[in-house]
């Protein structure tokens, strides 16, 4: 379910369970600098992706399914804070009458294919690493919590149930690393050096009109140099592509030792914009050549 304004404010005051993997550099979508800015900067609200919105809409239904499968009653949307005053968690659901169990529901592959390597055998803890860290963070906050059930709706597969058990060693590590991050960076307003925040977070900073600050010229020089490298690479790629198309003449396919290239017509049906027809150059490696390499 969507978080409330109060929950948004609470998130700035603590390292939440969904922040933990990012702080550790193990979240493919966020990094430590993102977490830092989200705690200390005045940011615009992040826009939910369509997949995230669908996940929120489906959350209650997935929780209902889990409760039915487990034969349990649940209390939803529970907020707790660690004794250290730094770590916090919003639990999707806790189990009534059983303080040793919780539920963390997920969706994957609703709009795009999910990584099947990340979701392993049903009933195990073979789930994405960032979710393992999220759950162990939650367990750190509730010492009695021993098992978290992870019901997930996998696109094209259906509802599946996974299970994560308490890992005391990981919890001790989180209880050491996360407060250290808070003390070293958030409290002292000292942004982690590398890597810089993602563009998604940087775009959310509320800029002060007409404000000017001094910055290191080497940063600008590095950006300009990278832009030139990217442009040179794009120019070289276009030149090479033109040479390939010229070699095709009026053919739609070219064959060479190691594979073939095609230049076929594609028709895209128009919905918002008008229908379009275009050609796409594609390389297809020869199967024998691919095995040999």
mmCIF file of C-alpha atoms in Angstrom:
data_model
loop_
_atom_site.group_PDB
_atom_site.id
_atom_site.type_symbol
_atom_site.label_atom_id
_atom_site.label_comp_id
_atom_site.label_asym_id
_atom_site.label_seq_id
_atom_site.Cartn_x
_atom_site.Cartn_y
_atom_site.Cartn_z
ATOM 1 C CA UNK A 1 0.000 0.000 0.000
ATOM 2 C CA UNK A 2 1.195 3.602 -0.554
ATOM 3 C CA UNK A 3 3.132 5.060 2.364
ATOM 4 C CA UNK A 4 1.687 8.023 4.247
ATOM 5 C CA UNK A 5 3.210 11.491 4.618
ATOM 6 C CA UNK A 6 4.097 10.582 8.198
ATOM 7 C CA UNK A 7 5.917 7.464 6.984
ATOM 8 C CA UNK A 8 7.800 9.546 4.415
ATOM 9 C CA UNK A 9 9.023 11.834 7.177
ATOM 10 C CA UNK A 10 9.963 8.861 9.331
ATOM 11 C CA UNK A 11 12.073 7.473 6.498
ATOM 12 C CA UNK A 12 14.328 10.530 6.627
ATOM 13 C CA UNK A 13 15.027 9.924 10.314
ATOM 14 C CA UNK A 14 16.197 6.330 10.041
ATOM 15 C CA UNK A 15 17.936 3.782 7.827
ATOM 16 C CA UNK A 16 15.011 1.718 6.611
ATOM 17 C CA UNK A 17 15.067 -1.915 5.583
ATOM 18 C CA UNK A 18 14.895 -0.984 1.905
ATOM 19 C CA UNK A 19 17.938 1.289 2.409
ATOM 20 C CA UNK A 20 20.190 -1.416 3.840
ATOM 21 C CA UNK A 21 21.281 -3.102 0.600
ATOM 22 C CA UNK A 22 21.952 0.296 -1.001
ATOM 23 C CA UNK A 23 24.178 1.358 1.904
ATOM 24 C CA UNK A 24 26.120 -1.884 1.460
ATOM 25 C CA UNK A 25 26.469 -1.329 -2.300
ATOM 26 C CA UNK A 26 24.345 -4.392 -3.089
ATOM 27 C CA UNK A 27 21.269 -2.745 -4.588
ATOM 28 C CA UNK A 28 21.307 -2.616 -8.411
ATOM 29 C CA UNK A 29 19.090 0.473 -8.445
ATOM 30 C CA UNK A 30 20.400 2.648 -5.573
ATOM 31 C CA UNK A 31 23.753 3.336 -3.939
ATOM 32 C CA UNK A 32 25.064 4.763 -0.620
ATOM 33 C CA UNK A 33 25.069 8.334 -1.962
ATOM 34 C CA UNK A 34 21.387 7.997 -2.878
ATOM 35 C CA UNK A 35 20.542 7.000 0.683
ATOM 36 C CA UNK A 36 22.627 9.893 2.028
ATOM 37 C CA UNK A 37 20.821 12.489 -0.106
ATOM 38 C CA UNK A 38 17.424 11.046 0.774
ATOM 39 C CA UNK A 39 18.218 11.582 4.456
ATOM 40 C CA UNK A 40 19.778 15.062 4.368
ATOM 41 C CA UNK A 41 18.435 16.827 1.254
ATOM 42 C CA UNK A 42 15.067 18.340 0.460
ATOM 43 C CA UNK A 43 14.011 16.116 -2.421
ATOM 44 C CA UNK A 44 10.965 15.988 -4.635
ATOM 45 C CA UNK A 45 8.885 12.856 -4.128
ATOM 46 C CA UNK A 46 10.095 9.981 -6.268
ATOM 47 C CA UNK A 47 7.725 9.020 -9.064
ATOM 48 C CA UNK A 48 6.574 5.435 -8.754
ATOM 49 C CA UNK A 49 7.224 3.273 -11.772
ATOM 50 C CA UNK A 50 4.242 1.511 -13.306
ATOM 51 C CA UNK A 51 5.555 -1.794 -11.967
ATOM 52 C CA UNK A 52 5.803 -0.348 -8.442
ATOM 53 C CA UNK A 53 2.260 1.027 -8.662
ATOM 54 C CA UNK A 54 0.974 -2.379 -9.734
ATOM 55 C CA UNK A 55 2.865 -3.931 -6.838
ATOM 56 C CA UNK A 56 1.157 -1.587 -4.386
ATOM 57 C CA UNK A 57 -2.271 -2.350 -5.831
ATOM 58 C CA UNK A 58 -1.656 -6.099 -5.562
ATOM 59 C CA UNK A 59 -0.043 -6.076 -2.107
ATOM 60 C CA UNK A 60 -3.208 -6.668 -0.096
ATOM 61 C CA UNK A 61 -4.288 -9.533 -2.352
ATOM 62 C CA UNK A 62 -0.875 -11.195 -2.104
ATOM 63 C CA UNK A 63 -0.955 -10.836 1.692
ATOM 64 C CA UNK A 64 -4.451 -12.370 1.756
ATOM 65 C CA UNK A 65 -3.189 -15.317 -0.292
ATOM 66 C CA UNK A 66 -0.241 -15.827 2.042
ATOM 67 C CA UNK A 67 -2.446 -15.697 5.141
ATOM 68 C CA UNK A 68 -4.801 -18.260 3.619
ATOM 69 C CA UNK A 69 -1.952 -20.560 2.577
ATOM 70 C CA UNK A 70 -0.400 -20.386 6.037
ATOM 71 C CA UNK A 71 -3.699 -20.513 7.920
ATOM 72 C CA UNK A 72 -2.834 -17.399 9.919
ATOM 73 C CA UNK A 73 -4.245 -14.010 10.837
ATOM 74 C CA UNK A 74 -2.123 -10.948 10.154
ATOM 75 C CA UNK A 75 -1.826 -7.292 11.102
ATOM 76 C CA UNK A 76 -0.634 -5.107 8.236
ATOM 77 C CA UNK A 77 1.656 -2.127 7.773
ATOM 78 C CA UNK A 78 3.565 -2.154 11.054
ATOM 79 C CA UNK A 79 6.360 0.333 11.834
ATOM 80 C CA UNK A 80 9.145 -0.452 14.294
ATOM 81 C CA UNK A 81 12.437 1.197 15.359
ATOM 82 C CA UNK A 82 15.628 -0.555 16.478
ATOM 83 C CA UNK A 83 16.937 0.045 19.994
ATOM 84 C CA UNK A 84 19.903 1.885 18.433
ATOM 85 C CA UNK A 85 17.529 4.615 17.224
ATOM 86 C CA UNK A 86 18.992 4.485 13.704
ATOM 87 C CA UNK A 87 17.444 1.455 11.995
ATOM 88 C CA UNK A 88 13.713 1.197 11.300
ATOM 89 C CA UNK A 89 11.327 -0.961 9.296
ATOM 90 C CA UNK A 90 7.849 -0.899 7.823
ATOM 91 C CA UNK A 91 6.619 -4.496 7.902
ATOM 92 C CA UNK A 92 4.104 -5.530 5.251
ATOM 93 C CA UNK A 93 2.521 -7.746 7.898
ATOM 94 C CA UNK A 94 3.182 -9.406 11.239
ATOM 95 C CA UNK A 95 1.469 -12.614 12.340
ATOM 96 C CA UNK A 96 -1.138 -12.314 15.085
ATOM 97 C CA UNK A 97 -0.260 -14.421 18.102
ATOM 98 C CA UNK A 98 3.165 -15.386 16.749
ATOM 99 C CA UNK A 99 5.920 -12.822 17.226
ATOM 100 C CA UNK A 100 8.403 -15.155 15.515
ATOM 101 C CA UNK A 101 6.940 -14.713 12.004
ATOM 102 C CA UNK A 102 6.436 -11.858 9.532
ATOM 103 C CA UNK A 103 5.471 -11.451 5.876
ATOM 104 C CA UNK A 104 7.244 -9.441 3.170
ATOM 105 C CA UNK A 105 5.412 -9.628 -0.153
ATOM 106 C CA UNK A 106 6.922 -8.952 -3.579
ATOM 107 C CA UNK A 107 6.118 -8.855 -7.282
ATOM 108 C CA UNK A 108 8.523 -9.496 -10.146
ATOM 109 C CA UNK A 109 8.283 -9.621 -13.912
ATOM 110 C CA UNK A 110 4.894 -7.929 -14.065
ATOM 111 C CA UNK A 111 5.837 -5.681 -17.000
ATOM 112 C CA UNK A 112 9.240 -7.042 -18.027
ATOM 113 C CA UNK A 113 10.837 -10.500 -17.755
ATOM 114 C CA UNK A 114 12.212 -11.208 -14.291
ATOM 115 C CA UNK A 115 15.607 -12.738 -13.617
ATOM 116 C CA UNK A 116 14.771 -16.400 -13.050
ATOM 117 C CA UNK A 117 18.230 -16.941 -11.571
ATOM 118 C CA UNK A 118 17.249 -14.641 -8.695
ATOM 119 C CA UNK A 119 14.120 -16.595 -7.807
ATOM 120 C CA UNK A 120 15.079 -20.187 -7.122
ATOM 121 C CA UNK A 121 13.365 -23.202 -5.621
ATOM 122 C CA UNK A 122 10.017 -22.477 -3.980
ATOM 123 C CA UNK A 123 10.084 -22.724 -0.186
ATOM 124 C CA UNK A 124 13.746 -21.693 0.058
ATOM 125 C CA UNK A 125 15.501 -18.359 0.603
ATOM 126 C CA UNK A 126 16.666 -18.243 -3.030
ATOM 127 C CA UNK A 127 15.456 -14.686 -3.628
ATOM 128 C CA UNK A 128 17.275 -11.499 -4.742
ATOM 129 C CA UNK A 129 20.131 -10.508 -2.424
ATOM 130 C CA UNK A 130 18.705 -7.055 -1.713
ATOM 131 C CA UNK A 131 15.550 -8.682 -0.329
ATOM 132 C CA UNK A 132 17.561 -11.019 1.899
ATOM 133 C CA UNK A 133 19.325 -7.968 3.349
ATOM 134 C CA UNK A 134 16.018 -6.125 3.745
ATOM 135 C CA UNK A 135 14.539 -9.017 5.704
ATOM 136 C CA UNK A 136 17.590 -9.519 7.928
ATOM 137 C CA UNK A 137 17.456 -5.784 8.672
ATOM 138 C CA UNK A 138 13.833 -6.228 9.752
ATOM 139 C CA UNK A 139 14.826 -9.165 11.937
ATOM 140 C CA UNK A 140 17.480 -7.024 13.606
ATOM 141 C CA UNK A 141 14.711 -4.667 14.690
ATOM 142 C CA UNK A 142 12.503 -7.437 16.103
ATOM 143 C CA UNK A 143 14.767 -9.812 18.076
ATOM 144 C CA UNK A 144 11.938 -12.367 18.431
ATOM 145 C CA UNK A 145 11.463 -12.625 14.664
ATOM 146 C CA UNK A 146 12.809 -15.933 13.341
ATOM 147 C CA UNK A 147 11.050 -16.539 10.004
ATOM 148 C CA UNK A 148 9.807 -14.243 7.261
ATOM 149 C CA UNK A 149 7.497 -15.611 4.601
ATOM 150 C CA UNK A 150 7.962 -14.060 1.162
ATOM 151 C CA UNK A 151 4.917 -14.501 -1.081
ATOM 152 C CA UNK A 152 5.692 -13.269 -4.581
ATOM 153 C CA UNK A 153 3.670 -12.865 -7.755
ATOM 154 C CA UNK A 154 5.987 -13.791 -10.626
ATOM 155 C CA UNK A 155 4.862 -12.628 -14.055
ATOM 156 C CA UNK A 156 3.893 -15.558 -16.267
ATOM 157 C CA UNK A 157 4.373 -17.999 -13.367
ATOM 158 C CA UNK A 158 1.914 -17.101 -10.627
ATOM 159 C CA UNK A 159 2.017 -16.925 -6.845
ATOM 160 C CA UNK A 160 4.952 -18.598 -5.124
ATOM 161 C CA UNK A 161 6.072 -18.761 -1.499
ATOM 162 C CA UNK A 162 9.634 -18.366 -0.222
ATOM 163 C CA UNK A 163 11.005 -18.477 3.298
ATOM 164 C CA UNK A 164 13.892 -16.610 4.960
ATOM 165 C CA UNK A 165 15.297 -17.631 8.343
ATOM 166 C CA UNK A 166 17.098 -15.424 10.827
ATOM 167 C CA UNK A 167 20.846 -15.043 10.181
ATOM 168 C CA UNK A 168 22.549 -13.854 13.364
ATOM 169 C CA UNK A 169 25.881 -13.189 11.654
ATOM 170 C CA UNK A 170 24.354 -10.948 8.988
ATOM 171 C CA UNK A 171 22.312 -9.131 11.601
ATOM 172 C CA UNK A 172 25.415 -8.375 13.665
ATOM 173 C CA UNK A 173 27.103 -7.044 10.530
ATOM 174 C CA UNK A 174 24.154 -4.774 9.712
ATOM 175 C CA UNK A 175 24.012 -3.498 13.286
ATOM 176 C CA UNK A 176 27.657 -2.496 12.937
ATOM 177 C CA UNK A 177 27.788 -1.118 9.381
ATOM 178 C CA UNK A 178 24.538 0.866 9.245
ATOM 179 C CA UNK A 179 25.032 2.967 12.408
ATOM 180 C CA UNK A 180 28.601 3.600 11.235
ATOM 181 C CA UNK A 181 27.262 4.903 7.905
ATOM 182 C CA UNK A 182 24.795 7.134 9.747
ATOM 183 C CA UNK A 183 27.456 8.539 12.073
ATOM 184 C CA UNK A 184 30.087 9.020 9.384
ATOM 185 C CA UNK A 185 27.890 10.471 6.650
ATOM 186 C CA UNK A 186 24.376 11.512 7.684
ATOM 187 C CA UNK A 187 25.204 13.039 11.069
ATOM 188 C CA UNK A 188 28.282 14.846 9.732
ATOM 189 C CA UNK A 189 26.612 15.833 6.435
ATOM 190 C CA UNK A 190 29.484 14.155 4.581
ATOM 191 C CA UNK A 191 28.417 12.585 1.288
ATOM 192 C CA UNK A 192 30.049 9.261 0.342
ATOM 193 C CA UNK A 193 32.700 9.893 -2.295
ATOM 194 C CA UNK A 194 32.153 7.053 -4.731
ATOM 195 C CA UNK A 195 29.968 6.415 -6.562
ATOM 196 C CA UNK A 196 28.029 9.680 -6.937
ATOM 197 C CA UNK A 197 24.237 9.565 -6.573
ATOM 198 C CA UNK A 198 22.164 8.140 -9.414
ATOM 199 C CA UNK A 199 20.564 10.560 -11.877
ATOM 200 C CA UNK A 200 17.113 9.547 -10.613
ATOM 201 C CA UNK A 201 17.927 10.951 -7.172
ATOM 202 C CA UNK A 202 19.934 13.968 -8.377
ATOM 203 C CA UNK A 203 16.969 15.112 -10.481
ATOM 204 C CA UNK A 204 14.812 15.200 -7.343
ATOM 205 C CA UNK A 205 16.923 17.819 -5.524
ATOM 206 C CA UNK A 206 14.993 21.063 -5.054
ATOM 207 C CA UNK A 207 17.314 23.684 -6.565
ATOM 208 C CA UNK A 208 17.602 27.172 -5.090
ATOM 209 C CA UNK A 209 16.983 29.798 -7.801
ATOM 210 C CA UNK A 210 20.056 31.921 -8.636
ATOM 211 C CA UNK A 211 22.230 30.077 -6.110
ATOM 212 C CA UNK A 212 25.860 29.651 -7.236
ATOM 213 C CA UNK A 213 28.572 27.565 -5.576
ATOM 214 C CA UNK A 214 32.249 26.869 -6.363
ATOM 215 C CA UNK A 215 33.008 23.350 -7.619
ATOM 216 C CA UNK A 216 36.160 21.469 -8.583
ATOM 217 C CA UNK A 217 37.037 22.225 -12.205
ATOM 218 C CA UNK A 218 38.471 18.725 -12.562
ATOM 219 C CA UNK A 219 34.943 17.337 -12.242
ATOM 220 C CA UNK A 220 33.765 19.450 -15.164
ATOM 221 C CA UNK A 221 36.840 18.542 -17.207
ATOM 222 C CA UNK A 222 36.186 14.851 -16.556
ATOM 223 C CA UNK A 223 32.570 15.202 -17.662
ATOM 224 C CA UNK A 224 33.549 17.030 -20.863
ATOM 225 C CA UNK A 225 36.223 14.435 -21.647
ATOM 226 C CA UNK A 226 33.703 11.620 -21.143
ATOM 227 C CA UNK A 227 31.208 13.407 -23.409
ATOM 228 C CA UNK A 228 33.850 13.641 -26.135
ATOM 229 C CA UNK A 229 34.715 9.952 -25.803
ATOM 230 C CA UNK A 230 31.020 9.059 -26.036
ATOM 231 C CA UNK A 231 30.552 11.303 -29.089
ATOM 232 C CA UNK A 232 33.639 9.899 -30.795
ATOM 233 C CA UNK A 233 32.413 6.370 -30.119
ATOM 234 C CA UNK A 234 28.936 7.215 -31.452
ATOM 235 C CA UNK A 235 30.455 8.804 -34.570
ATOM 236 C CA UNK A 236 32.683 5.764 -35.134
ATOM 237 C CA UNK A 237 29.719 3.420 -34.674
ATOM 238 C CA UNK A 238 27.642 5.369 -37.207
ATOM 239 C CA UNK A 239 30.510 5.425 -39.720
ATOM 240 C CA UNK A 240 30.989 1.668 -39.400
ATOM 241 C CA UNK A 241 27.248 1.073 -39.721
ATOM 242 C CA UNK A 242 27.117 3.156 -42.890
ATOM 243 C CA UNK A 243 29.994 1.122 -44.328
ATOM 244 C CA UNK A 244 28.093 -2.111 -43.617
ATOM 245 C CA UNK A 245 24.904 -0.773 -45.219
ATOM 246 C CA UNK A 246 26.869 0.422 -48.246
ATOM 247 C CA UNK A 247 28.371 -3.066 -48.615
ATOM 248 C CA UNK A 248 24.841 -4.527 -48.648
ATOM 249 C CA UNK A 249 23.884 -2.543 -51.709
ATOM 250 C CA UNK A 250 20.200 -3.303 -52.306
ATOM 251 C CA UNK A 251 20.229 -6.573 -50.330
ATOM 252 C CA UNK A 252 18.473 -7.206 -47.019
ATOM 253 C CA UNK A 253 21.026 -9.726 -45.795
ATOM 254 C CA UNK A 254 24.781 -10.011 -45.756
ATOM 255 C CA UNK A 255 26.667 -13.244 -45.030
ATOM 256 C CA UNK A 256 30.253 -13.463 -43.806
ATOM 257 C CA UNK A 257 32.566 -15.876 -42.033
ATOM 258 C CA UNK A 258 31.178 -16.008 -38.507
ATOM 259 C CA UNK A 259 27.595 -14.920 -39.039
ATOM 260 C CA UNK A 260 25.267 -12.664 -40.980
ATOM 261 C CA UNK A 261 23.631 -9.279 -40.745
ATOM 262 C CA UNK A 262 20.087 -8.379 -41.727
ATOM 263 C CA UNK A 263 18.450 -5.091 -42.602
ATOM 264 C CA UNK A 264 14.754 -5.909 -42.477
ATOM 265 C CA UNK A 265 11.713 -3.683 -42.544
ATOM 266 C CA UNK A 266 9.727 -3.361 -39.316
ATOM 267 C CA UNK A 267 6.230 -1.942 -39.027
ATOM 268 C CA UNK A 268 5.241 -0.390 -35.702
ATOM 269 C CA UNK A 269 1.528 -0.027 -35.074
ATOM 270 C CA UNK A 270 0.596 3.491 -34.006
ATOM 271 C CA UNK A 271 -1.430 4.128 -30.867
ATOM 272 C CA UNK A 272 -0.537 7.592 -29.610
ATOM 273 C CA UNK A 273 1.666 8.476 -32.571
ATOM 274 C CA UNK A 274 1.047 7.493 -36.187
ATOM 275 C CA UNK A 275 2.099 4.152 -37.653
ATOM 276 C CA UNK A 276 5.775 4.003 -38.613
ATOM 277 C CA UNK A 277 7.881 1.747 -40.786
ATOM 278 C CA UNK A 278 11.647 1.527 -40.401
ATOM 279 C CA UNK A 279 14.576 -0.810 -40.925
ATOM 280 C CA UNK A 280 16.825 -2.235 -38.207
ATOM 281 C CA UNK A 281 20.346 -3.516 -38.736
ATOM 282 C CA UNK A 282 20.978 -6.684 -36.729
ATOM 283 C CA UNK A 283 23.971 -8.992 -36.309
ATOM 284 C CA UNK A 284 23.421 -12.719 -35.895
ATOM 285 C CA UNK A 285 26.454 -14.756 -34.932
ATOM 286 C CA UNK A 286 26.928 -18.090 -36.647
ATOM 287 C CA UNK A 287 26.162 -20.904 -34.154
ATOM 288 C CA UNK A 288 29.271 -22.876 -35.065
ATOM 289 C CA UNK A 289 31.432 -19.781 -34.703
ATOM 290 C CA UNK A 290 29.818 -18.926 -31.356
ATOM 291 C CA UNK A 291 30.559 -22.398 -29.958
ATOM 292 C CA UNK A 292 34.153 -22.237 -31.149
ATOM 293 C CA UNK A 293 34.751 -18.905 -29.439
#
